[in-house]
PDB file of C-alpha atoms in Angstrom:
ATOM      1  CA  MET F 285     101.190  91.080  68.932  1.00  0.00           C
ATOM      2  CA  ASP F 286     104.839  91.714  69.703  1.00  0.00           C
ATOM      3  CA  PHE F 287     106.395  95.164  69.728  1.00  0.00           C
ATOM      4  CA  THR F 288     109.413  96.771  71.752  1.00  0.00           C
ATOM      5  CA  ILE F 289     109.545 100.354  72.469  1.00  0.00           C
ATOM      6  CA  ARG F 290     111.963 102.609  74.290  1.00  0.00           C
ATOM      7  CA  TYR F 291     111.134 105.878  75.546  1.00  0.00           C
ATOM      8  CA  GLU F 292     111.778 107.889  78.848  1.00  0.00           C
ATOM      9  CA  PRO F 293     108.868 109.078  80.775  1.00  0.00           C
ATOM     10  CA  ALA F 294     108.759 112.639  82.113  1.00  0.00           C
ATOM     11  CA  PRO F 295     108.241 113.295  85.721  1.00  0.00           C
ATOM     12  CA  ASP F 296     104.738 115.152  85.102  1.00  0.00           C
ATOM     13  CA  GLU F 297     103.436 112.077  83.005  1.00  0.00           C
ATOM     14  CA  VAL F 298     104.479 109.518  85.719  1.00  0.00           C
ATOM     15  CA  ALA F 299     102.979 111.907  88.385  1.00  0.00           C
ATOM     16  CA  ARG F 300      99.604 111.952  86.453  1.00  0.00           C
ATOM     17  CA  ALA F 301      99.623 108.302  85.961  1.00  0.00           C
ATOM     18  CA  LEU F 302     100.171 107.585  89.753  1.00  0.00           C
ATOM     19  CA  ARG F 303      97.552 110.202  90.579  1.00  0.00           C
ATOM     20  CA  GLN F 304      95.049 108.536  88.234  1.00  0.00           C
ATOM     21  CA  GLY F 305      95.765 104.926  89.518  1.00  0.00           C
ATOM     22  CA  LEU F 306      95.674 105.990  93.137  1.00  0.00           C
ATOM     23  CA  LYS F 307      92.484 107.910  92.855  1.00  0.00           C
ATOM     24  CA  ARG F 308      90.481 104.844  93.182  1.00  0.00           C
ATOM     25  CA  GLN F 309      92.330 103.810  96.185  1.00  0.00           C
ATOM     26  CA  LEU F 310      92.129 107.276  97.906  1.00  0.00           C
ATOM     27  CA  VAL F 311      88.353 107.207  98.154  1.00  0.00           C
ATOM     28  CA  MET F 312      88.686 105.896 101.561  1.00  0.00           C
ATOM     29  CA  VAL F 313      90.942 108.659 102.772  1.00  0.00           C
ATOM     30  CA  TYR F 314      88.980 111.351 101.117  1.00  0.00           C
ATOM     31  CA  ARG F 315      85.398 110.272 101.848  1.00  0.00           C
ATOM     32  CA  ILE F 316      85.210 107.249 104.268  1.00  0.00           C
ATOM     33  CA  LEU F 317      87.852 108.185 106.938  1.00  0.00           C
ATOM     34  CA  PRO F 318      86.520 111.871 107.645  1.00  0.00           C
ATOM     35  CA  SER F 319      83.124 110.622 107.742  1.00  0.00           C
ATOM     36  CA  VAL F 320      83.999 108.001 110.288  1.00  0.00           C
ATOM     37  CA  LEU F 321      86.004 110.413 112.485  1.00  0.00           C
ATOM     38  CA  VAL F 322      83.092 112.905 112.252  1.00  0.00           C
ATOM     39  CA  VAL F 323      80.583 110.536 113.569  1.00  0.00           C
ATOM     40  CA  ALA F 324      83.005 109.119 116.057  1.00  0.00           C
ATOM     41  CA  GLY F 325      84.092 112.751 117.294  1.00  0.00           C
ATOM     42  CA  LEU F 326      80.251 113.575 117.556  1.00  0.00           C
ATOM     43  CA  ALA F 327      79.626 110.378 119.723  1.00  0.00           C
ATOM     44  CA  CYS F 328      82.513 111.220 121.900  1.00  0.00           C
ATOM     45  CA  ILE F 329      81.365 114.803 122.726  1.00  0.00           C
ATOM     46  CA  TRP F 330      77.698 113.497 123.435  1.00  0.00           C
ATOM     47  CA  ALA F 331      79.377 110.840 125.621  1.00  0.00           C
ATOM     48  CA  ASP F 332      81.091 113.845 127.412  1.00  0.00           C
ATOM     49  CA  ALA F 333      84.616 112.786 126.156  1.00  0.00           C
ATOM     50  CA  VAL F 334      84.753 116.497 124.637  1.00  0.00           C
ATOM     51  CA  PHE F 335      88.633 116.588 124.202  1.00  0.00           C
ATOM     52  CA  LEU F 336      88.597 113.284 122.298  1.00  0.00           C
ATOM     53  CA  GLY F 337      85.705 114.273 120.198  1.00  0.00           C
ATOM     54  CA  VAL F 338      87.103 117.708 119.154  1.00  0.00           C
ATOM     55  CA  GLY F 339      90.373 115.722 118.346  1.00  0.00           C
ATOM     56  CA  MET F 340      88.470 113.377 116.073  1.00  0.00           C
ATOM     57  CA  LEU F 341      86.772 116.439 114.338  1.00  0.00           C
ATOM     58  CA  VAL F 342      90.166 118.121 113.854  1.00  0.00           C
ATOM     59  CA  ALA F 343      91.273 114.815 112.538  1.00  0.00           C
ATOM     60  CA  ALA F 344      88.531 114.618 109.937  1.00  0.00           C
ATOM     61  CA  VAL F 345      89.393 117.988 108.574  1.00  0.00           C
ATOM     62  CA  VAL F 346      93.405 117.408 108.577  1.00  0.00           C
ATOM     63  CA  ALA F 347      93.340 113.675 107.398  1.00  0.00           C
ATOM     64  CA  PRO F 348      92.983 114.427 103.700  1.00  0.00           C
ATOM     65  CA  PHE F 349      95.687 117.140 103.783  1.00  0.00           C
ATOM     66  CA  VAL F 350      98.241 114.845 105.477  1.00  0.00           C
ATOM     67  CA  ALA F 351      97.392 112.070 103.241  1.00  0.00           C
ATOM     68  CA  THR F 352      97.886 114.248 100.137  1.00  0.00           C
ATOM     69  CA  ARG F 353     101.337 115.329 101.296  1.00  0.00           C
ATOM     70  CA  ALA F 354     102.441 112.043 102.300  1.00  0.00           C
ATOM     71  CA  ILE F 355     101.280 110.386  98.749  1.00  0.00           C
ATOM     72  CA  ARG F 356     103.199 113.467  97.188  1.00  0.00           C
ATOM     73  CA  ARG F 357     106.378 112.679  99.100  1.00  0.00           C
ATOM     74  CA  VAL F 358     106.203 108.758  98.179  1.00  0.00           C
ATOM     75  CA  ALA F 359     105.433 109.639  94.536  1.00  0.00           C
ATOM     76  CA  THR F 360     108.436 112.114  94.295  1.00  0.00           C
ATOM     77  CA  ARG F 361     110.917 109.295  95.500  1.00  0.00           C
ATOM     78  CA  GLN F 362     109.370 106.943  92.905  1.00  0.00           C
ATOM     79  CA  LEU F 363     109.894 109.601  90.294  1.00  0.00           C
ATOM     80  CA  ALA F 364     113.614 108.973  90.293  1.00  0.00           C
ATOM     81  CA  TYR F 365     113.063 105.304  89.645  1.00  0.00           C
ATOM     82  CA  MET F 366     110.486 105.846  86.763  1.00  0.00           C
ATOM     83  CA  CYS F 367     111.795 108.619  84.835  1.00  0.00           C
ATOM     84  CA  VAL F 368     114.596 106.787  83.253  1.00  0.00           C
ATOM     85  CA  PRO F 369     115.172 105.380  79.841  1.00  0.00           C
ATOM     86  CA  THR F 370     112.559 102.512  79.470  1.00  0.00           C
ATOM     87  CA  THR F 371     112.167  99.652  77.337  1.00  0.00           C
ATOM     88  CA  ILE F 372     108.558  98.163  77.099  1.00  0.00           C
ATOM     89  CA  ARG F 373     108.007  94.830  75.353  1.00  0.00           C
ATOM     90  CA  VAL F 374     104.291  94.023  74.719  1.00  0.00           C
ATOM     91  CA  THR F 375     103.328  90.637  73.486  1.00  0.00           C
ATOM     92  CA  SER F 376     100.096  88.785  73.467  1.00  0.00           C
ATOM     93  CA  GLU F 377     101.181  87.007  76.496  1.00  0.00           C
ATOM     94  CA  GLY F 378     102.228  89.843  78.648  1.00  0.00           C
ATOM     95  CA  TYR F 379     103.980  92.893  79.354  1.00  0.00           C
ATOM     96  CA  GLU F 380     107.558  93.756  80.225  1.00  0.00           C
ATOM     97  CA  CYS F 381     109.508  96.827  81.423  1.00  0.00           C
ATOM     98  CA  ARG F 382     113.169  97.271  81.732  1.00  0.00           C
ATOM     99  CA  THR F 383     115.366  99.845  82.909  1.00  0.00           C
ATOM    100  CA  ASP F 384     118.946  99.906  84.310  1.00  0.00           C
ATOM    101  CA  GLN F 385     117.531  99.636  87.858  1.00  0.00           C
ATOM    102  CA  TYR F 386     114.892  97.105  87.421  1.00  0.00           C
ATOM    103  CA  SER F 387     113.040  94.595  85.201  1.00  0.00           C
ATOM    104  CA  THR F 388     109.339  93.819  85.469  1.00  0.00           C
ATOM    105  CA  THR F 389     107.398  90.992  83.712  1.00  0.00           C
ATOM    106  CA  MET F 390     103.722  90.182  84.135  1.00  0.00           C
ATOM    107  CA  GLN F 391     101.140  88.065  82.303  1.00  0.00           C
ATOM    108  CA  TRP F 392      97.881  89.842  81.135  1.00  0.00           C
ATOM    109  CA  SER F 393      96.106  87.220  83.449  1.00  0.00           C
ATOM    110  CA  MET F 394      97.537  89.139  86.486  1.00  0.00           C
ATOM    111  CA  PHE F 395      95.631  92.194  85.611  1.00  0.00           C
ATOM    112  CA  GLY F 396      92.153  92.153  86.979  1.00  0.00           C
ATOM    113  CA  GLN F 397      91.166  95.639  85.117  1.00  0.00           C
ATOM    114  CA  VAL F 398      92.597  97.849  82.546  1.00  0.00           C
ATOM    115  CA  VAL F 399      91.419 101.332  82.745  1.00  0.00           C
ATOM    116  CA  THR F 400      91.754 103.634  79.791  1.00  0.00           C
ATOM    117  CA  THR F 401      92.451 107.312  79.990  1.00  0.00           C
ATOM    118  CA  PRO F 402      93.216 109.690  77.175  1.00  0.00           C
ATOM    119  CA  GLU F 403      96.674 109.537  78.022  1.00  0.00           C
ATOM    120  CA  PHE F 404      97.539 105.951  79.550  1.00  0.00           C
ATOM    121  CA  TRP F 405      96.539 102.262  79.837  1.00  0.00           C
ATOM    122  CA  LEU F 406      96.430 101.862  83.658  1.00  0.00           C
ATOM    123  CA  PHE F 407      96.829  98.140  84.799  1.00  0.00           C
ATOM    124  CA  LEU F 408      95.178  97.267  88.049  1.00  0.00           C
ATOM    125  CA  VAL F 409      95.877  94.111  90.227  1.00  0.00           C
ATOM    126  CA  ASN F 410      93.338  93.829  92.908  1.00  0.00           C
ATOM    127  CA  ARG F 411      92.195  97.324  92.304  1.00  0.00           C
ATOM    128  CA  GLN F 412      95.498  98.803  92.929  1.00  0.00           C
ATOM    129  CA  PRO F 413      97.773 100.390  90.109  1.00  0.00           C
ATOM    130  CA  ALA F 414     100.555  97.818  89.012  1.00  0.00           C
ATOM    131  CA  ALA F 415     101.609  99.343  85.654  1.00  0.00           C
ATOM    132  CA  PHE F 416     100.882 101.723  83.192  1.00  0.00           C
ATOM    133  CA  LEU F 417     101.641 102.249  79.562  1.00  0.00           C
ATOM    134  CA  PRO F 418     101.804 106.001  77.915  1.00  0.00           C
ATOM    135  CA  LYS F 419      99.908 106.146  74.612  1.00  0.00           C
ATOM    136  CA  ARG F 420     102.342 108.593  73.566  1.00  0.00           C
ATOM    137  CA  ALA F 421     104.982 105.792  73.583  1.00  0.00           C
ATOM    138  CA  PHE F 422     103.257 103.807  70.616  1.00  0.00           C
ATOM    139  CA  ASN F 423     102.741 104.947  67.082  1.00  0.00           C
ATOM    140  CA  SER F 424      99.204 105.001  65.883  1.00  0.00           C
ATOM    141  CA  GLU F 425      99.176 101.472  64.635  1.00  0.00           C
ATOM    142  CA  GLN F 426     100.512  99.895  67.898  1.00  0.00           C
ATOM    143  CA  GLN F 427      97.836 101.803  69.747  1.00  0.00           C
ATOM    144  CA  ALA F 428      95.208 100.376  67.479  1.00  0.00           C
ATOM    145  CA  GLU F 429      96.475  96.951  68.167  1.00  0.00           C
ATOM    146  CA  LEU F 430      96.731  97.437  71.763  1.00  0.00           C
ATOM    147  CA  ILE F 431      93.165  98.831  71.934  1.00  0.00           C
ATOM    148  CA  ASP F 432      91.989  95.819  70.030  1.00  0.00           C
ATOM    149  CA  PHE F 433      93.686  93.276  71.988  1.00  0.00           C
ATOM    150  CA  LEU F 434      92.799  94.931  75.549  1.00  0.00           C
ATOM    151  CA  ALA F 435      89.281  95.137  74.727  1.00  0.00           C
ATOM    152  CA  ALA F 436      89.144  91.664  73.158  1.00  0.00           C
ATOM    153  CA  ARG F 437      90.783  90.613  76.645  1.00  0.00           C
ATOM    154  CA  GLN F 438      88.206  92.468  78.807  1.00  0.00           C
ATOM    155  CA  ASN F 439      85.052  91.198  76.709  1.00  0.00           C
ATOM    156  CA  ALA F 440      86.563  87.614  77.270  1.00  0.00           C
ATOM    157  CA  GLY F 441      86.802  88.233  80.891  1.00  0.00           C
ATOM    158  CA  THR F 442      83.340  89.440  81.352  1.00  0.00           C
ATOM    159  CA  SER F 443      81.758  86.657  79.316  1.00  0.00           C
TER     160      SER F 443
END
């Protein structure tokens, strides 16, 4: 396998890929952190630290909204770097992504997990999104070859 494609990702496409990749990481912000804050807040109220307890309860409600806004701000800044003409080279050894601003080369062995969505292949390193390939950038033959290749790598990694 060795093919090179050139495409320009759309801002909404990159935003969806980032959102899907970050969704797994945000479980802590949206579920665990508020739960801990509620328990801690109730414990503070029970221990007569009412002001601190109420503050933690308010933080439990506000934290997910603040996190969402902060993530959107960071993602918006990243879009300027990612929504440019991009050349992707995919080989059996790895993945290379080049633009006028940056160049990234990663070996397949770096990716601990590949998540397949209807639009993308998301590549994770230590459960964090590291790269994505938009399926629309590849023709049907290339997509089929990638699907087979990634499935074989995943099966080899689990055996």
